[in-house]
Coordinates of C-alpha atoms and ligand atoms in Angstrom, one line a residue:
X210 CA 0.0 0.0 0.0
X211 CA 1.5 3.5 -1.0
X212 CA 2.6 5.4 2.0
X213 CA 0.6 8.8 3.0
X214 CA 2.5 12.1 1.6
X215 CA 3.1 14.4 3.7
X216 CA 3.3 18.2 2.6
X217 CA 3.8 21.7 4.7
X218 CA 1.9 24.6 4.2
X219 CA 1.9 27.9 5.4
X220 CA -0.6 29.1 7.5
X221 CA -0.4 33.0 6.8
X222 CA 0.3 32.8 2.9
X223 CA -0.4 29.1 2.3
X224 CA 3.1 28.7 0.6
X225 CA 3.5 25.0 0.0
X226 CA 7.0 23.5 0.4
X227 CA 8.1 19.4 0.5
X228 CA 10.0 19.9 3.8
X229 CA 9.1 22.0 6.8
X230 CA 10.4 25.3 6.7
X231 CA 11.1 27.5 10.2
X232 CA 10.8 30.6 7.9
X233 CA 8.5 30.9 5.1
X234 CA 10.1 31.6 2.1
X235 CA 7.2 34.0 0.7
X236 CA 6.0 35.5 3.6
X237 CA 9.4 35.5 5.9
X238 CA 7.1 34.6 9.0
X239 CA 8.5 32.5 11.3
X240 CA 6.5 29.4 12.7
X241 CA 4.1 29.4 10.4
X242 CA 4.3 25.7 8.4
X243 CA 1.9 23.1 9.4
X244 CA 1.5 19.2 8.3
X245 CA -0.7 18.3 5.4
X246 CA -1.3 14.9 4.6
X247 CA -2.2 14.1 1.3
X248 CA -4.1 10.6 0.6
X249 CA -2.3 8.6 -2.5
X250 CA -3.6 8.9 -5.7
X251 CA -2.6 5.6 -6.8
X252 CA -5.7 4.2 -4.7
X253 CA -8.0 5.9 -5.7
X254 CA -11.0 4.3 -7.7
X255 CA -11.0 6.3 -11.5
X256 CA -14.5 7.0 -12.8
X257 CA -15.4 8.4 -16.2
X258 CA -15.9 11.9 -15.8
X259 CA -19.5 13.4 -15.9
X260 CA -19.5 15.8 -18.9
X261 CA -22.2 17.6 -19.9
X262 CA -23.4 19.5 -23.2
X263 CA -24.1 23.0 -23.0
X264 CA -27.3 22.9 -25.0
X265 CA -28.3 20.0 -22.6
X266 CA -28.2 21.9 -19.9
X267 CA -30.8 23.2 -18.3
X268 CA -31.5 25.7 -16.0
X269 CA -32.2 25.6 -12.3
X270 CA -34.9 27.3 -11.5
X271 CA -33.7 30.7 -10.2
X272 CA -36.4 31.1 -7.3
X273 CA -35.1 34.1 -4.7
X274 CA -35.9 34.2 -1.4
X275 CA -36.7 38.0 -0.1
X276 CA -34.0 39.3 2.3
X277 CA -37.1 41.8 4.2
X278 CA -36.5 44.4 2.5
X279 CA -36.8 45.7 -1.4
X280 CA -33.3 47.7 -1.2
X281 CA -31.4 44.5 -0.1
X282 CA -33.1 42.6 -2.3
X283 CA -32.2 45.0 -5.3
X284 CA -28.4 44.7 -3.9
X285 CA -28.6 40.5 -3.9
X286 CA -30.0 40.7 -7.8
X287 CA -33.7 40.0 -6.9
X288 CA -33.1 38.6 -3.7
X289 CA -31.8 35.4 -2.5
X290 CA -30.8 32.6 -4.7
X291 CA -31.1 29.1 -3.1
X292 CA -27.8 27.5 -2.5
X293 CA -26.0 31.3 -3.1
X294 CA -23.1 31.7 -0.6
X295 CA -23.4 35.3 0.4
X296 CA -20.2 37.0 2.1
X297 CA -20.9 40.3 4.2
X298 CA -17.8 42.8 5.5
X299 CA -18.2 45.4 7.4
X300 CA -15.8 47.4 9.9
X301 CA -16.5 46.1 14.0
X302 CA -19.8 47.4 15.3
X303 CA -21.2 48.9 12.1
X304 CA -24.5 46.7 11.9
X305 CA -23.7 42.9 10.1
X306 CA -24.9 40.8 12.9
X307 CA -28.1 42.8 13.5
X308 CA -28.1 43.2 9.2
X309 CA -28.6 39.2 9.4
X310 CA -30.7 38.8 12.4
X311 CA -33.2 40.5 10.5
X312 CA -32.7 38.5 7.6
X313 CA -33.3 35.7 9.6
X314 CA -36.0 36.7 11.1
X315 CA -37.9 37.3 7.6
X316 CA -36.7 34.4 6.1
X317 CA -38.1 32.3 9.3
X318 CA -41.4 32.6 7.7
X319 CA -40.6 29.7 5.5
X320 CA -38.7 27.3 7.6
X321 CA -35.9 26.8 10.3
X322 CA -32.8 29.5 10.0
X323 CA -29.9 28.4 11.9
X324 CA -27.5 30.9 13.3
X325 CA -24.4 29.8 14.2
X326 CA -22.5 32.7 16.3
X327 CA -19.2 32.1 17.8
X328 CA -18.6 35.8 18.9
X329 CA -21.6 36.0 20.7
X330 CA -23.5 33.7 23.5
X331 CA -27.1 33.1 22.7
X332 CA -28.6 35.6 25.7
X333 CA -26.4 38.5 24.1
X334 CA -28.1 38.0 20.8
X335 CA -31.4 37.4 22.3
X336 CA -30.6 41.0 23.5
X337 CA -30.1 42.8 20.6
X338 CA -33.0 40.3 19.0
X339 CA -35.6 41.9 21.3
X340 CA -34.4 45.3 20.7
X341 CA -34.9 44.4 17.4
X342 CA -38.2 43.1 18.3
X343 CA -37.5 39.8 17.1
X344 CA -38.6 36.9 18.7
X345 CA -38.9 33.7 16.3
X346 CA -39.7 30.4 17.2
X347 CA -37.9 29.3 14.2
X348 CA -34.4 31.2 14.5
X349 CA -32.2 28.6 15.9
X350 CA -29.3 29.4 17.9
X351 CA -25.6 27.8 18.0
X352 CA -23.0 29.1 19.9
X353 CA -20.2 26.6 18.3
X354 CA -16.8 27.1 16.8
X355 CA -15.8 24.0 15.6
X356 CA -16.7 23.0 12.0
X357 CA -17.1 19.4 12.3
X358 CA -19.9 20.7 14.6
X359 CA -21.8 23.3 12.7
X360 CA -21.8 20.9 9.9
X361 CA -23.4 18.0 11.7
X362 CA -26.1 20.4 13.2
X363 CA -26.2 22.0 9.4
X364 CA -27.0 18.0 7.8
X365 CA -29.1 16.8 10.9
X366 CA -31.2 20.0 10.8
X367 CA -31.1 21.1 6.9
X368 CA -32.5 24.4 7.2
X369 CA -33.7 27.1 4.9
X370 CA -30.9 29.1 5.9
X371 CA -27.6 29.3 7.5
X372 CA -25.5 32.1 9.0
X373 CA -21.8 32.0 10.1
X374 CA -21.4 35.1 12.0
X375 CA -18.2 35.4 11.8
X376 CA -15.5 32.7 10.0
X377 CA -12.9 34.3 11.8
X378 CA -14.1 32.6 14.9
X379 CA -14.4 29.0 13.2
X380 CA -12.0 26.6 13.0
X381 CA -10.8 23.2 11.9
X382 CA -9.3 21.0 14.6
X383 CA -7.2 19.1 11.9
X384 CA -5.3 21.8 11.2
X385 CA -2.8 23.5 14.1
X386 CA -2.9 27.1 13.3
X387 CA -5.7 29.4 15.4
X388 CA -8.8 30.1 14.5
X389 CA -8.9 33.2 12.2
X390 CA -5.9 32.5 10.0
X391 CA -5.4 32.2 6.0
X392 CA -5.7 28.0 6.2
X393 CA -8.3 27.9 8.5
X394 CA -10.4 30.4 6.9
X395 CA -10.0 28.9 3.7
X396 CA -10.5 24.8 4.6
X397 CA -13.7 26.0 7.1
X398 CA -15.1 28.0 4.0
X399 CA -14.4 25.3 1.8
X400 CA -16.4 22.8 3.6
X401 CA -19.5 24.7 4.4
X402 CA -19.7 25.9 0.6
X403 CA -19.5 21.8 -0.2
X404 CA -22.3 21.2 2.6
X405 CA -24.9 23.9 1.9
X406 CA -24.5 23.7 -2.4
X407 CA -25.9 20.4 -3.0
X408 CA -28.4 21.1 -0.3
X409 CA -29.6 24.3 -1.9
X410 CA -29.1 26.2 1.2
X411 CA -28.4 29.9 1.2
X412 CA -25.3 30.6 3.4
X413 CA -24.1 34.0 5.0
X414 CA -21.1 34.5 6.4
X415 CA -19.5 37.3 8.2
X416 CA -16.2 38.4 7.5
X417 CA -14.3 40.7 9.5
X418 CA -12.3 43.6 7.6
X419 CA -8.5 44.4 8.0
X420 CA -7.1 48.2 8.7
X421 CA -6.7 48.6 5.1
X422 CA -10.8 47.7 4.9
X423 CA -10.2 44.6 2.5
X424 CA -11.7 41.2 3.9
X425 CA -9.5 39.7 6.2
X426 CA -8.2 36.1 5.4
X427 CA -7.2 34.6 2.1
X428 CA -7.9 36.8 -0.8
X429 CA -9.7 33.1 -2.3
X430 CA -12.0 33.6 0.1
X431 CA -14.2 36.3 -2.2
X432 CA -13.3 33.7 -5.4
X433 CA -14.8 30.8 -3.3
X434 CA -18.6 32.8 -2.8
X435 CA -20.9 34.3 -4.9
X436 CA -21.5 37.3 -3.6
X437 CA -19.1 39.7 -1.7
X438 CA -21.3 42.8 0.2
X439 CA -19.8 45.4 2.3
X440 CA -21.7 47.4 5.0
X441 CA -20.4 50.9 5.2
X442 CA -20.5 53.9 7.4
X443 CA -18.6 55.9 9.4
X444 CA -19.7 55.0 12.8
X445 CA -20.5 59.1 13.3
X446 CA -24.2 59.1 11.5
X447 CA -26.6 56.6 11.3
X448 CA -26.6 56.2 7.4
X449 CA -24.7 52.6 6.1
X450 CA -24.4 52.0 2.8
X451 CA -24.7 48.4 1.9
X452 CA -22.6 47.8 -1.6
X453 CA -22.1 44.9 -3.4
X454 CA -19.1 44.0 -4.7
X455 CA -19.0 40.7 -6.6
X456 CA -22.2 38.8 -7.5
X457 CA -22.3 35.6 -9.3
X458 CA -26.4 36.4 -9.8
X459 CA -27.1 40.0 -10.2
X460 CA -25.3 42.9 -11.4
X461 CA -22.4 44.6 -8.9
X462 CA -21.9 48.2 -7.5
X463 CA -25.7 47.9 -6.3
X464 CA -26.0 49.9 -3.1
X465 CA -29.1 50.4 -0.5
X466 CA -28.9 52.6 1.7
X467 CA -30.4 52.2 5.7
X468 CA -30.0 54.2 8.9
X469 CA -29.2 53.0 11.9
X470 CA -32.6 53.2 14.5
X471 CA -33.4 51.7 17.9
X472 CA -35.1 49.2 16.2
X473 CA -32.0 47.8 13.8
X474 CA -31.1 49.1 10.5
X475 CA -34.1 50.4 8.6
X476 CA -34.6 51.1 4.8
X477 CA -34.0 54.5 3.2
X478 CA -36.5 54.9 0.7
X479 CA -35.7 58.2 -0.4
X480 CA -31.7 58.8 -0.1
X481 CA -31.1 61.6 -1.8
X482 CA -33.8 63.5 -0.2
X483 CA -32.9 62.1 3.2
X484 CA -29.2 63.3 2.6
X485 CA -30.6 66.8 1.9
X486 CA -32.9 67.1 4.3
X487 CA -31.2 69.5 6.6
X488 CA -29.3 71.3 3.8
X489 CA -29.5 75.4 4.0
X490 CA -30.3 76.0 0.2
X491 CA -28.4 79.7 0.7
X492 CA -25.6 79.2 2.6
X493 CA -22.0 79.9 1.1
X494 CA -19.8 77.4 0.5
X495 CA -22.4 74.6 -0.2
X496 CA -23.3 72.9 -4.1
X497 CA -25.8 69.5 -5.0
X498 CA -24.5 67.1 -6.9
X499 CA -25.4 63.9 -8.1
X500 CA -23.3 60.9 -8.0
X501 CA -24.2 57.4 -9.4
X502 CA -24.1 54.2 -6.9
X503 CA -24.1 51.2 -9.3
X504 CA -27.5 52.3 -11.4
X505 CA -28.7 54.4 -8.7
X506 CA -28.4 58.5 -8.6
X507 CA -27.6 60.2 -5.5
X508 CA -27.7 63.6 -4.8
X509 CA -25.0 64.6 -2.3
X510 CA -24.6 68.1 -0.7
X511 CA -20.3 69.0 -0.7
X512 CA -19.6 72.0 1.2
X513 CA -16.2 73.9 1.4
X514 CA -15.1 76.4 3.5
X515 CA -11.8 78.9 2.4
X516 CA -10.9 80.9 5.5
X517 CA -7.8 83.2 5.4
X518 CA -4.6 81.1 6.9
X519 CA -2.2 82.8 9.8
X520 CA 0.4 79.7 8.9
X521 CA 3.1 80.1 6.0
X522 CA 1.6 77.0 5.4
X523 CA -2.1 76.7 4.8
X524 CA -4.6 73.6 5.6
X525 CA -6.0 71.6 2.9
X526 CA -8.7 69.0 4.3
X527 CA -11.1 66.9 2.6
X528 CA -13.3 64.7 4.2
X529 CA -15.6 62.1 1.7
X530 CA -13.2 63.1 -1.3
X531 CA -10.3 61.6 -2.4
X532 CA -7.5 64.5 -1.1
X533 CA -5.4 64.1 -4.4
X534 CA -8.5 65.1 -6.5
X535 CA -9.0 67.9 -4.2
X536 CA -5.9 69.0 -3.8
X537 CA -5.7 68.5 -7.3
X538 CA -8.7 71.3 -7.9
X539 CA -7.6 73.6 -5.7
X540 CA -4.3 73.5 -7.8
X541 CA -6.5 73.9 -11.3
X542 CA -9.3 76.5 -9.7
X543 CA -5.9 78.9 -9.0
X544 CA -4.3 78.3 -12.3
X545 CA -7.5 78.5 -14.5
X546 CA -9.5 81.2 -12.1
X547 CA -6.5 83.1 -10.7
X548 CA -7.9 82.2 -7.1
X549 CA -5.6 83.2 -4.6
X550 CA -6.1 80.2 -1.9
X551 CA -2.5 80.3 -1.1
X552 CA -3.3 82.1 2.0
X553 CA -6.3 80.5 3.2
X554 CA -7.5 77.2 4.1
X555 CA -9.1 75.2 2.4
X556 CA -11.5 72.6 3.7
X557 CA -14.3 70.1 1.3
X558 CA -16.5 68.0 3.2
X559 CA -19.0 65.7 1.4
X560 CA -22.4 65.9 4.2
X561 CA -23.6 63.0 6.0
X562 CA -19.8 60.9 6.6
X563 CA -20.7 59.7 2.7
X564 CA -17.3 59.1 0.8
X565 CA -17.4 59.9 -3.0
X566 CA -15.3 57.9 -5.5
X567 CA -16.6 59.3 -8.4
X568 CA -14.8 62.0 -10.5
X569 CA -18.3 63.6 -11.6
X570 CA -18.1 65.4 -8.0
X571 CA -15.1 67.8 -9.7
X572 CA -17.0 70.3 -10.8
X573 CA -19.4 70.9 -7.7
X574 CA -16.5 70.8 -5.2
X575 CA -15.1 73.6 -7.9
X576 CA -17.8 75.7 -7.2
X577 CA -18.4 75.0 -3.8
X578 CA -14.4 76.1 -3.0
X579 CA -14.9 79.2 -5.3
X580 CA -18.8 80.3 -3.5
X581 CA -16.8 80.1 -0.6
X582 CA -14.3 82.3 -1.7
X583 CA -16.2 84.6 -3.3
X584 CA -18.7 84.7 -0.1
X585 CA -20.9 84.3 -2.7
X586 CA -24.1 81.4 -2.3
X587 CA -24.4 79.5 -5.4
X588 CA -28.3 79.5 -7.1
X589 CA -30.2 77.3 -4.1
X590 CA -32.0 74.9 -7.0
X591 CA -29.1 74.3 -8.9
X592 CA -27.4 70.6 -9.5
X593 CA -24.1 70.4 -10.8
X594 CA -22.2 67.4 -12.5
X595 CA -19.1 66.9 -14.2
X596 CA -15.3 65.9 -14.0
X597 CA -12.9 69.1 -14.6
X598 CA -9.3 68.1 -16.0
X599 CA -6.0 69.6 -15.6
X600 CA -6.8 71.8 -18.1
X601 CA -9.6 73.3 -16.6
X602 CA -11.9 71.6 -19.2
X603 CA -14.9 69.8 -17.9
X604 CA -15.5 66.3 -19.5
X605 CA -18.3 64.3 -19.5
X606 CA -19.5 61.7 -17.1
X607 CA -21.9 58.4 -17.8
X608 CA -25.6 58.3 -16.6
X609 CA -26.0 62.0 -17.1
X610 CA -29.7 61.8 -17.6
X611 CA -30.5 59.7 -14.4
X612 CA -28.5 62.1 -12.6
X613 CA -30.8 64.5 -14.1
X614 CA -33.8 63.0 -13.4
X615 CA -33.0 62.5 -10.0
X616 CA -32.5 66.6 -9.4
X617 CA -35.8 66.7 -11.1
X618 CA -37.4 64.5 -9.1
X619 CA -36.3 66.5 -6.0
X620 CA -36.7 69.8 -7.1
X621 CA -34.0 71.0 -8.6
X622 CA -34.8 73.4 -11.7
X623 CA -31.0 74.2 -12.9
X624 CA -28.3 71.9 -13.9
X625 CA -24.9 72.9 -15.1
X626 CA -23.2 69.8 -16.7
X627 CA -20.4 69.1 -19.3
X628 CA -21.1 70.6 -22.7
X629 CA -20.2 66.9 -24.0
X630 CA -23.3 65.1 -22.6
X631 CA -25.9 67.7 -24.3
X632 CA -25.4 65.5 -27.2
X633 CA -26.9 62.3 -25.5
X634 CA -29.7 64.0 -23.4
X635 CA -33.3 64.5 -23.9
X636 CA -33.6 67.5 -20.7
X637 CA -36.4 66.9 -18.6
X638 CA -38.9 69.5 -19.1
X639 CA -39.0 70.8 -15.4
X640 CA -35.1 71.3 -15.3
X641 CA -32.9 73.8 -17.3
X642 CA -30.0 72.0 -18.4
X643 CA -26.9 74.2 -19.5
X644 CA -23.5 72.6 -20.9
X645 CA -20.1 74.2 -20.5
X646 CA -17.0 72.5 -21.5
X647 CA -14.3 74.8 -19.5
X648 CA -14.4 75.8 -15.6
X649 CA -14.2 79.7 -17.0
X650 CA -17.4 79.1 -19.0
X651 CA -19.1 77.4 -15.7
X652 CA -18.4 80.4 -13.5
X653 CA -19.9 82.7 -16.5
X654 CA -23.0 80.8 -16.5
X655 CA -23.4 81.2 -12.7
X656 CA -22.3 84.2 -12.2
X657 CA -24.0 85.8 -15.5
X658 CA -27.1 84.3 -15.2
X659 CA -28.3 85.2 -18.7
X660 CA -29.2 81.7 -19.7
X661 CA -31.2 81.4 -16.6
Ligands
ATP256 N1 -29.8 50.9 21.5 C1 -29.3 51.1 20.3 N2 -29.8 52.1 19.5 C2 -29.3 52.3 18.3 N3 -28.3 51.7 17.8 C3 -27.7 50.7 18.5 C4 -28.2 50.4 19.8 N4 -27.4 49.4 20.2 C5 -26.5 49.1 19.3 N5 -26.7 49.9 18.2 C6 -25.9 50.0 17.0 O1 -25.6 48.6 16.6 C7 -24.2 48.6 16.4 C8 -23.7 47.2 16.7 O2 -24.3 46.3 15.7 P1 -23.7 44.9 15.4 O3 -23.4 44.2 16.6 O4 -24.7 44.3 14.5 O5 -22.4 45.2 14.6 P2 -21.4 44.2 14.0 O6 -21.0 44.7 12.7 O7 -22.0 42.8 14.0 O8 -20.2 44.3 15.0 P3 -19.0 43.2 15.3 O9 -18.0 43.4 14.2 O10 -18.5 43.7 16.6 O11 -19.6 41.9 15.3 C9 -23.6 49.6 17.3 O12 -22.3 50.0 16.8 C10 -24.6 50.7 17.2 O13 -24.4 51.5 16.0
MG257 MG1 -21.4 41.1 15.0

């Protein structure tokens, strides 16, 4: 009979080497090789391999389950898919246990949920359950760690649903390293995604987030589920943004958008209106625009603030933009406008702890920085999109007519937007749309008024 291999593996990188190594060769952590045993091949049993013909094929029956809620569901691709393995990251304390105790709690309504916690005992998640006002007879609770475990209780009770909350906390006892680490993340992953597949079981699992905010453990880890969400926020207001990153059944870049209540994380309906609620339509310093999140418009309020600077060197801060982009248009708005801000400080802030990616917010922090200046208020119904270049020159940006429609929808009667997307608009008829392809041009427009 052929003897058993044996291999080492890393447990940080998972480097595999013949021999054990005391230092890892790709990582240069020390410690870190563990046993594998590999069974011999020569034993086992070949079988002709089970091929089958695409137009054979046919397709499962895509039924979804509803997460509660229509914003989640619009994030998951229409909901739940039976047997999906969903993966939700999220910084500590921002909301994913109580985010999945109330999808349990809806999804109880067909069958048994089991929710296996191994960072919290069940009275502590009884406690936030009856905050939550939850209080099903069907939401079963295991406080367990070991994966040999949750996957007998998974088999024995097959239930509709299954949460992991988090997979830092499980582990495999056949391997040596600690619970939370690149192998043990991986193999425990690996076997609950064989377990709940063939089952058709949806599966959630928590992950917890590094400092840099990626998911902590293997990078395979998002290649091994089918869907990757993030919950967002920055722990300051109640709004979390729940985005989705990877999906295997719906489109990506979906977000919802909840706040943070008493009573758990409720829906917001009406984002852009929520985010603008408590917006002073006169006040210096302060422009709309409207930012796309996935297919979704939202209209976000950026303020600035120049102030005149007693230091040789002057402040630049920017909070919910990316500081090279503003430091970037404070740089263009002196060259192109002849602003003189190298006196004065200069501070951007993006209202309601959002953070803004997109390059379309250029032109509105522009304005905003040069109201500010100016101590002039920029028109209180205007909505402003576009990306400015080094140049000066405004480009254009995708989606400009839902990004319209959106400052329709909430009012807004003026937009100023890059001359480029005229061309591929049809204005909606309660909104005058002006184009202007340089930053000179925009101030004209604003400052002029003619055309308004
Ligand atoms: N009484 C309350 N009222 C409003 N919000 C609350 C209340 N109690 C807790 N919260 C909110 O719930 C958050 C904790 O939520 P939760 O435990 O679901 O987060 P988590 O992402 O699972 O955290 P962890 O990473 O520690 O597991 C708190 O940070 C707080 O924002
Ligand atoms: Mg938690």
């Amino acid at each position: 009979m052929p003897k058993e291999k044996v291999r080492y593996r890393c447990s940080l990188c998972g480097y595999e080497s013949e021999q054990w190594l005391g230092r890892c060769p790709n990582c240069d952590q020390f410690g870190t090789f563990e046993e594998l045993k590999i069974s011999p091949t020569a034993e086992r049993k070949r079988e002709p391999p089970q091929l089958a013909s695409l137009k054979q094929v046919e397709i499962a029956s895509a039924e979804r389950l509803s997460s509660g809620g229509e914003e989640m569901d619009r994030v998951l691709g229409g909901g739940i898919v039976k047997g999906a393995v969903i993966l939700l990251g999220g910084e500590p304390g921002i909301g994913k246990s109580t985010l999945l105790l109330q999808v349990a709690s809806k999804l109880c309504e067909r069958g048994n949920v089991l929710y296996v916690s191994g960072e919290e005992s069940p009275s502590q998640i009884k406690l936030r359950a009856s905050r939550l006002n939850i209080n099903e007879e069907r939401l079963l609770l295991l406080s367990e760690t070991d994966i040999n475990a949750i996957a007998d209780s998974i088999d024995l009770l097959k239930p509709i649903a299954v949460i992991v909350d988090s997979i830092q906390t499980v582990y495999h006892p056949d391997l040596q390293s600690p619970p939370g680490t690149v192998s043990q993340v991986r193999e425990c992953t690996f076997r609950l995604i064989n377990l709940v597949k063939p089952l058709g079981i949806p599966l959630f699992i928590v992950g917890h987030i590094t400092k840099e905010g990626t998911l902590a453990g293997p990078k395979t880890l998002e290649h091994m589920v089918d869907c990757v969400l993030y919950l967002e926020g920055d722990g300051v207001h109640p709004w979390r943004i729940l985005r989705a990153t990877k999906n295997r059944f719906g489109s990506t870049n979906e977000v919802a958008m909840f706040e943070m209540k008493e009573e758990g994380l409720v829906e917001v309906k009406n984002p852009s209106f929520e985010l603008l609620a408590e917006r002073d339509k006169h006040a210096v310093g302060s422009a709309v625009t409207a930012i796309m999140e996935g297919t979704r418009p939202l209209l976000h309020e950026v303020q600035a603030l120049v102030t005149y600077s007693p230091f040789p060197q002057p402040r630049r801060m920017a909070q919910g933009i990316d500081y090279n982009r503003f430091v970037i248009m404070v740089a263009v708005l002196e060259k192109k406008l002849g602003l003189k801000l190298y006196q004065q400080d200069v501070i951007v802030n993006v209202v309601g702890g959002i953070r803004i990616e997109e390059p379309a917010v250029d032109l509105a922090m522009a304005m905003a920085i040069l109201s500010s200046a100016k101590s002039q208020p920029l028109p209180p119904d205007l909505l402003i999109f576009g990306e400015v270049g080094l140049g000066g020159e405004i480009r254009s940006v995708p989606w400009a007519q839902s990004r319209l429609m959106e400052g329709e929808r909430l009012g807004f009667a003026k937009a100023l937007i890059p001359r480029h997307n005229l061309k591929k608009i049809t204005p909606p008829p309660n909104i005058k749309v002006v184009g202007v392809s340089n930053l000179k041009e925009a101030v004209a427009v604003i400052q002029g008024g003619e055309e308004w």
